[in-house]
Coordinates of C-alpha atoms in Angstrom, one line a residue:
Chain Y
M84 CA -7.2 49.4 24.6
D85 CA -7.3 49.0 28.4
T86 CA -6.2 45.6 30.2
G87 CA -8.5 45.6 33.4
S88 CA -10.3 42.8 34.8
A89 CA -13.8 44.2 34.8
K90 CA -15.0 45.2 31.4
R91 CA -18.6 46.5 31.3
V92 CA -17.9 49.8 33.1
V93 CA -14.9 50.5 31.0
V94 CA -16.7 49.4 27.5
D95 CA -19.7 51.8 28.6
A96 CA -17.3 54.7 29.4
M97 CA -15.3 54.2 26.1
S98 CA -18.6 54.5 24.2
M99 CA -19.4 57.9 25.7
L100 CA -15.7 59.2 24.9
P101 CA -14.5 61.2 22.0
G102 CA -12.8 58.9 19.8
A103 CA -14.8 55.9 20.7
S104 CA -14.6 54.5 17.2
R105 CA -10.8 53.8 18.0
M106 CA -11.3 52.0 21.2
V107 CA -11.8 48.3 22.3
G108 CA -11.7 46.9 25.8
G109 CA -9.1 44.3 26.7
H110 CA -8.1 41.8 29.5
P111 CA -5.4 39.3 29.4
L112 CA -5.9 36.1 31.7
A113 CA -2.4 36.1 32.6
G114 CA -0.3 37.8 35.8
S115 CA 0.3 36.7 39.3
E116 CA -0.3 37.8 42.8
H117 CA 2.9 40.0 41.8
S118 CA 3.0 43.6 40.5
G119 CA 5.4 45.9 39.2
P120 CA 8.4 46.0 37.1
A121 CA 10.4 44.0 39.3
F122 CA 8.1 41.1 38.1
A123 CA 8.2 41.9 34.2
D124 CA 8.3 38.5 32.2
R125 CA 8.4 38.5 28.4
A126 CA 6.5 35.3 28.1
L127 CA 3.5 36.5 30.4
F128 CA 1.2 36.4 27.8
H129 CA 2.3 33.5 25.9
G130 CA -0.7 31.1 24.9
R131 CA -2.8 33.0 27.2
T132 CA -6.5 33.9 26.5
F133 CA -6.9 37.8 26.0
F134 CA -10.4 39.0 26.1
L135 CA -11.4 41.6 23.6
C136 CA -14.7 43.6 24.1
A137 CA -15.6 46.1 21.3
T138 CA -17.7 49.2 21.8
P139 CA -20.9 49.8 19.8
E140 CA -18.6 52.4 18.4
S141 CA -15.7 50.2 17.6
T142 CA -14.6 50.3 13.9
A143 CA -13.5 47.2 11.9
E144 CA -10.1 48.8 12.0
A145 CA -9.9 49.1 15.6
R146 CA -10.8 45.7 16.3
E147 CA -8.1 44.3 13.8
R148 CA -5.3 46.3 15.5
A149 CA -6.4 45.2 18.8
D150 CA -6.5 41.5 17.6
G151 CA -3.0 42.1 15.8
L152 CA -1.5 43.6 19.1
V153 CA -2.6 40.8 21.2
R154 CA -1.3 38.0 18.5
G155 CA 1.8 39.8 18.5
L156 CA 2.1 39.3 22.4
G157 CA 1.9 35.5 21.7
A158 CA -1.8 35.5 23.4
Q159 CA -5.1 34.3 21.9
P160 CA -7.6 36.8 21.3
L161 CA -11.1 36.2 22.0
W162 CA -14.0 38.3 21.6
V163 CA -16.8 38.6 24.0
E164 CA -19.6 40.5 25.3
A165 CA -18.5 42.7 28.2
A166 CA -21.4 41.5 30.4
D167 CA -20.9 37.7 29.6
H168 CA -17.1 38.4 30.4
D169 CA -17.8 40.2 33.9
R170 CA -20.4 37.5 34.8
M171 CA -18.0 34.8 34.2
L172 CA -14.9 36.6 35.7
A173 CA -17.0 37.1 38.9
A174 CA -17.1 33.5 39.5
T175 CA -13.5 32.3 37.9
S176 CA -11.1 35.4 39.2
H177 CA -12.9 37.8 41.3
L178 CA -14.7 35.6 43.9
P179 CA -11.6 33.3 44.4
Q180 CA -9.5 36.4 45.1
I181 CA -11.9 37.2 47.8
V182 CA -11.8 33.4 49.0
A183 CA -8.0 33.9 49.3
S184 CA -8.1 37.1 51.1
L185 CA -10.6 35.7 53.7
L186 CA -9.0 32.2 54.3
A187 CA -5.4 34.2 54.6
A188 CA -7.0 36.5 57.1
S189 CA -9.1 33.9 58.9
V190 CA -5.9 31.9 60.8
E191 CA -4.1 34.2 63.2
S192 CA -1.0 32.5 63.4
P193 CA -1.1 29.3 61.2
G194 CA 2.8 28.4 62.1
P195 CA 3.4 24.8 61.5
Y196 CA -0.3 24.1 60.6
A197 CA 0.0 25.8 57.3
G198 CA 0.8 23.2 54.7
P199 CA 0.9 23.2 51.0
A200 CA -2.8 23.2 50.6
F201 CA -3.2 26.5 52.8
R202 CA -0.3 28.1 50.8
D203 CA -2.0 27.4 47.8
M204 CA -5.3 28.6 48.6
T205 CA -4.1 31.7 50.1
R206 CA -1.2 32.8 47.3
L207 CA -3.7 35.3 45.7
A208 CA -4.2 37.1 49.0
G209 CA -0.6 38.5 48.3
S210 CA -2.0 40.6 45.3
D211 CA -2.1 44.6 45.4
P212 CA -5.2 45.8 47.6
S213 CA -5.8 48.7 45.5
I214 CA -6.0 47.0 42.2
W215 CA -8.6 44.6 43.6
R216 CA -10.6 47.3 45.6
D217 CA -11.1 48.6 42.1
I218 CA -12.0 45.6 40.3
L219 CA -14.7 44.5 43.0
L220 CA -16.0 48.0 43.0
A221 CA -16.4 47.9 39.1
N222 CA -17.9 44.4 39.1
A223 CA -19.9 44.7 42.3
H224 CA -23.1 43.4 40.8
D225 CA -21.9 40.1 39.5
V226 CA -19.4 39.6 42.4
V227 CA -21.8 40.0 44.9
R228 CA -24.2 37.7 43.1
A229 CA -21.4 34.8 42.8
G230 CA -20.7 35.6 46.2
R231 CA -23.9 34.9 47.7
S232 CA -24.7 32.0 45.9
Y233 CA -21.4 30.3 47.0
G234 CA -22.1 31.6 50.3
Q235 CA -25.6 29.8 50.4
A236 CA -23.7 26.6 49.1
L237 CA -21.2 27.0 51.9
S238 CA -24.0 27.4 54.4
S239 CA -25.7 24.2 53.2
L240 CA -22.7 22.1 53.4
L241 CA -21.9 23.5 57.1
D242 CA -25.4 22.3 57.8
A243 CA -25.0 18.9 56.4
I244 CA -21.8 18.5 58.3
E245 CA -23.6 19.5 61.5
A246 CA -26.4 17.2 61.0
E247 CA -24.0 14.3 59.9
D248 CA -25.8 14.2 56.4
V249 CA -23.4 11.9 54.8
A250 CA -25.1 11.8 51.5
S251 CA -25.2 15.6 51.1
I252 CA -21.4 16.0 52.3
E253 CA -20.4 13.3 49.8
G254 CA -22.5 14.8 47.0
A255 CA -21.2 18.1 47.5
I256 CA -17.4 17.1 47.5
L257 CA -18.2 14.9 44.4
S258 CA -19.8 17.8 42.5
G259 CA -16.6 19.4 43.0
Q260 CA -14.6 16.6 42.0
R261 CA -16.4 16.1 38.8
A262 CA -16.5 19.8 37.8
R263 CA -12.6 19.7 38.6
E264 CA -12.1 16.7 36.4
L265 CA -13.9 18.7 33.4
L266 CA -11.4 21.7 34.0
E267 CA -8.4 19.2 33.8
A268 CA -9.9 17.5 30.7
A269 CA -10.2 20.7 29.1
T270 CA -6.9 21.8 29.2
Chain H
M106 CA 0.1 4.9 64.7
D107 CA -2.6 6.2 62.2
T108 CA -2.2 8.8 59.9
G109 CA -5.6 10.7 59.5
S110 CA -6.3 14.4 59.3
A111 CA -8.4 14.3 62.3
K112 CA -7.0 13.4 65.5
R113 CA -9.1 13.9 68.4
V114 CA -11.9 11.3 67.5
V115 CA -8.9 8.6 67.0
V116 CA -6.9 9.4 69.9
D117 CA -10.0 9.1 72.1
A118 CA -10.7 5.7 70.5
M119 CA -7.2 4.4 70.9
S120 CA -7.1 5.4 74.6
M121 CA -10.1 2.9 75.2
L122 CA -8.5 0.0 72.9
P123 CA -6.6 -3.0 74.5
G124 CA -2.9 -2.0 73.7
A125 CA -3.5 1.7 74.0
S126 CA -0.1 2.0 75.8
R127 CA 1.5 1.3 72.6
M128 CA -0.4 3.7 70.4
V129 CA 0.1 7.3 69.4
G130 CA -1.8 9.4 66.8
G131 CA -0.1 10.7 63.6
H132 CA -0.7 13.1 61.0
P133 CA 1.9 14.0 58.2
L134 CA 1.3 17.5 56.5
A135 CA 2.2 16.3 53.3
G136 CA 0.3 14.8 50.2
S137 CA -1.5 16.1 47.2
E138 CA -5.3 15.9 45.6
H139 CA -4.0 12.5 44.1
S140 CA -4.2 9.1 46.0
G141 CA -3.4 5.5 45.3
P142 CA -0.1 3.6 44.5
A143 CA 0.3 5.4 41.6
F144 CA 1.0 8.6 42.9
A145 CA 3.8 6.9 45.5
D146 CA 6.5 9.5 46.0
R147 CA 9.4 8.5 48.1
A148 CA 10.3 12.0 48.9
L149 CA 6.7 12.6 50.1
F150 CA 7.5 13.3 53.7
H151 CA 11.0 14.9 53.3
G152 CA 11.3 18.4 55.5
R153 CA 7.4 18.1 56.2
T154 CA 5.8 18.4 59.6
F155 CA 4.5 15.2 61.1
F156 CA 1.9 15.7 64.0
L157 CA 2.0 13.0 66.7
C158 CA -0.4 13.0 69.4
A159 CA 0.0 11.0 72.4
T160 CA -2.8 9.4 74.1
P161 CA -3.3 9.4 77.9
E162 CA -2.0 5.7 77.7
S163 CA 1.1 6.2 75.4
T164 CA 4.1 4.9 77.1
A165 CA 7.5 6.9 76.5
E166 CA 8.7 3.9 74.5
A167 CA 5.8 4.1 72.2
R168 CA 6.3 7.8 71.8
E169 CA 10.2 7.5 71.3
R170 CA 9.5 4.8 68.5
A171 CA 6.7 6.9 66.7
D172 CA 9.3 9.9 66.8
G173 CA 11.9 7.8 65.4
L174 CA 9.8 6.2 62.6
V175 CA 8.9 10.0 61.5
R176 CA 12.6 10.9 61.7
G177 CA 13.3 8.0 59.5
L178 CA 10.9 9.0 57.0
G179 CA 12.9 12.5 56.8
A180 CA 9.9 14.2 58.4
Q181 CA 9.8 16.6 61.1
P182 CA 8.0 15.0 64.4
L183 CA 5.9 17.9 66.2
W184 CA 4.1 16.7 69.5
V185 CA 0.5 18.6 69.8
E186 CA -2.6 18.2 71.7
A187 CA -5.3 16.6 69.4
A188 CA -7.8 19.3 70.2
D189 CA -5.5 21.9 69.0
H190 CA -4.3 20.1 66.1
D191 CA -8.0 19.5 65.0
R192 CA -9.1 23.2 65.6
M193 CA -6.1 24.3 63.6
L194 CA -6.6 21.9 60.7
A195 CA -9.9 22.8 60.4
A196 CA -8.9 26.1 59.6
T197 CA -5.7 25.6 57.3
S198 CA -6.9 22.1 55.7
H199 CA -10.5 21.3 56.0
L200 CA -11.8 24.5 55.5
P201 CA -9.6 25.1 52.3
Q202 CA -10.9 21.6 51.0
I203 CA -14.5 22.5 51.2
V204 CA -13.9 26.2 49.6
A205 CA -12.1 24.7 46.6
S206 CA -14.9 21.8 46.0
L207 CA -17.6 24.8 46.4
L208 CA -15.7 27.1 44.0
A209 CA -15.1 24.3 41.4
A210 CA -19.0 23.2 41.7
S211 CA -20.2 26.9 41.5
V212 CA -18.9 27.3 37.7
E213 CA -20.6 25.3 35.1
S214 CA -18.6 25.6 32.1
P215 CA -15.9 27.9 32.7
G216 CA -14.1 27.1 29.6
P217 CA -11.8 30.1 28.4
Y218 CA -12.8 32.0 31.8
A219 CA -10.8 29.3 33.9
G220 CA -7.3 31.4 34.2
P221 CA -4.6 30.2 36.6
A222 CA -6.0 31.6 39.7
F223 CA -9.3 29.5 39.4
R224 CA -7.1 26.4 38.5
D225 CA -5.0 27.0 41.8
M226 CA -8.0 27.7 44.0
T227 CA -9.8 24.5 42.7
R228 CA -7.0 22.2 42.6
L229 CA -7.8 20.4 45.9
A230 CA -11.2 19.7 44.7
G231 CA -10.0 16.7 42.7
S232 CA -9.1 14.7 45.9
D233 CA -11.0 11.6 47.2
P234 CA -14.5 12.4 48.2
S235 CA -14.9 9.5 50.7
I236 CA -11.3 10.4 52.3
W237 CA -12.8 14.0 52.9
R238 CA -16.2 12.9 53.5
D239 CA -14.7 11.0 56.6
I240 CA -12.4 13.7 57.7
L241 CA -15.3 16.2 57.7
L242 CA -17.2 14.1 59.8
A243 CA -14.5 13.2 62.1
N244 CA -13.8 16.8 62.7
A245 CA -17.4 18.2 62.2
H246 CA -17.4 20.6 65.3
D247 CA -14.2 22.3 64.5
V248 CA -15.0 22.6 60.7
V249 CA -18.5 24.1 61.2
R250 CA -16.9 26.7 63.5
A251 CA -14.2 27.7 61.4
G252 CA -16.7 27.6 58.4
R253 CA -19.3 29.6 59.9
S254 CA -16.7 32.4 61.2
Y255 CA -15.4 32.4 57.4
G256 CA -19.0 32.5 55.9
Q257 CA -19.9 35.7 58.1
A258 CA -16.4 37.6 56.9
L259 CA -17.5 36.7 53.6
S260 CA -21.0 37.9 54.0
S261 CA -19.8 41.1 55.5
L262 CA -17.2 41.8 52.7
L263 CA -20.4 41.3 50.1
D264 CA -22.1 43.9 52.2
A265 CA -19.3 46.1 51.8
I266 CA -18.9 45.8 48.2
E267 CA -22.8 46.0 47.7
A268 CA -22.8 49.4 49.7
E269 CA -19.2 50.7 47.9
D270 CA -18.0 50.8 51.5
V271 CA -14.3 51.3 50.0
A272 CA -12.4 51.6 53.5
S273 CA -14.2 47.9 54.4
I274 CA -13.2 46.5 50.9
E275 CA -9.6 47.8 51.0
G276 CA -9.7 46.7 54.8
A277 CA -10.5 43.1 54.4
I278 CA -8.1 42.7 51.2
L279 CA -5.1 44.3 53.3
S280 CA -5.8 41.9 56.2
G281 CA -5.6 38.7 53.7
Q282 CA -2.3 40.4 52.1
R283 CA -0.8 41.2 55.7
A284 CA -1.6 37.4 56.8
R285 CA -0.1 36.3 53.7
E286 CA 3.2 38.2 54.1
L287 CA 3.5 36.6 57.6
L288 CA 3.1 33.2 56.0
E289 CA 5.8 33.8 53.3
A290 CA 8.2 35.2 55.9
A291 CA 7.8 32.1 58.2
T292 CA 8.7 30.0 55.2

């Protein structure tokens, strides 16, 4: 079992390896912008979703062992298709990561202008660049698709602000608010 | 004194009002995505930066009274030009607000795929839409400029991911990481 954030390339590669029957892909939805043993945390996986992706070759025994290992960590195993996982994670994790990096880099010297909102929105930018380079490359297709769609939404909203199109501006913010309320209600 | 997040239009308007000599613009860098008396917090301003913008008409007495009021709240007064304030806040507050709304609205049903990163990056989307509609309109020029520049950086990074241009991808993430490190060092 691996624990990377992009699953399709890994599961595809596993399928072609000798011993594929004993392998499954894994991805815990846990962690922070920190990495390395100094940030070890024994409760890291407690109550977290841990995605598991079987290969076409994985035996029932391999799946059960992975399931048991994940439960043993205190996490919640969730079996999904690698393609679904990668499409969703592009939007909920990989794109937000890019956004945080670009926002952080967009202001040369924020100084006293960096309030709590800017700090929250750039926290992820502290993550390890080599890890994220690899994730973005491994899930390039889905990340680019999610990013282009988000870029178009941004461009439309900026057009609306430039045109003082009050209804469109308010509509965009309301859509975000409704989505955020659904997210909080689901917690 | 007002407390809005865009200062140029307010200070310009103040300058033309009767009694302009007694007015200054104000903006506390404090608050959250919540609004209303239910979220009153007596420590809200403690240690926070509170921007103050004199009008060309503000008397020394008016400035001293505003300064004293802000210190009385436990906040740190910082006198700035309204134009500088708005240009910087467009990048550190108004654009991040838009980004959070668009990210939240970009995923229909995140379900188990919404991890801590997605929650952090969409928290601001819960803010009051009518307040933010007004801020975006009041600072339209600077918000659009910051947003277009950020949109171009996003587009370039997506191009690099599509082209598997490893050096450019890593460069973009590294720039964000360095900026974030400077931000943390300044705290």
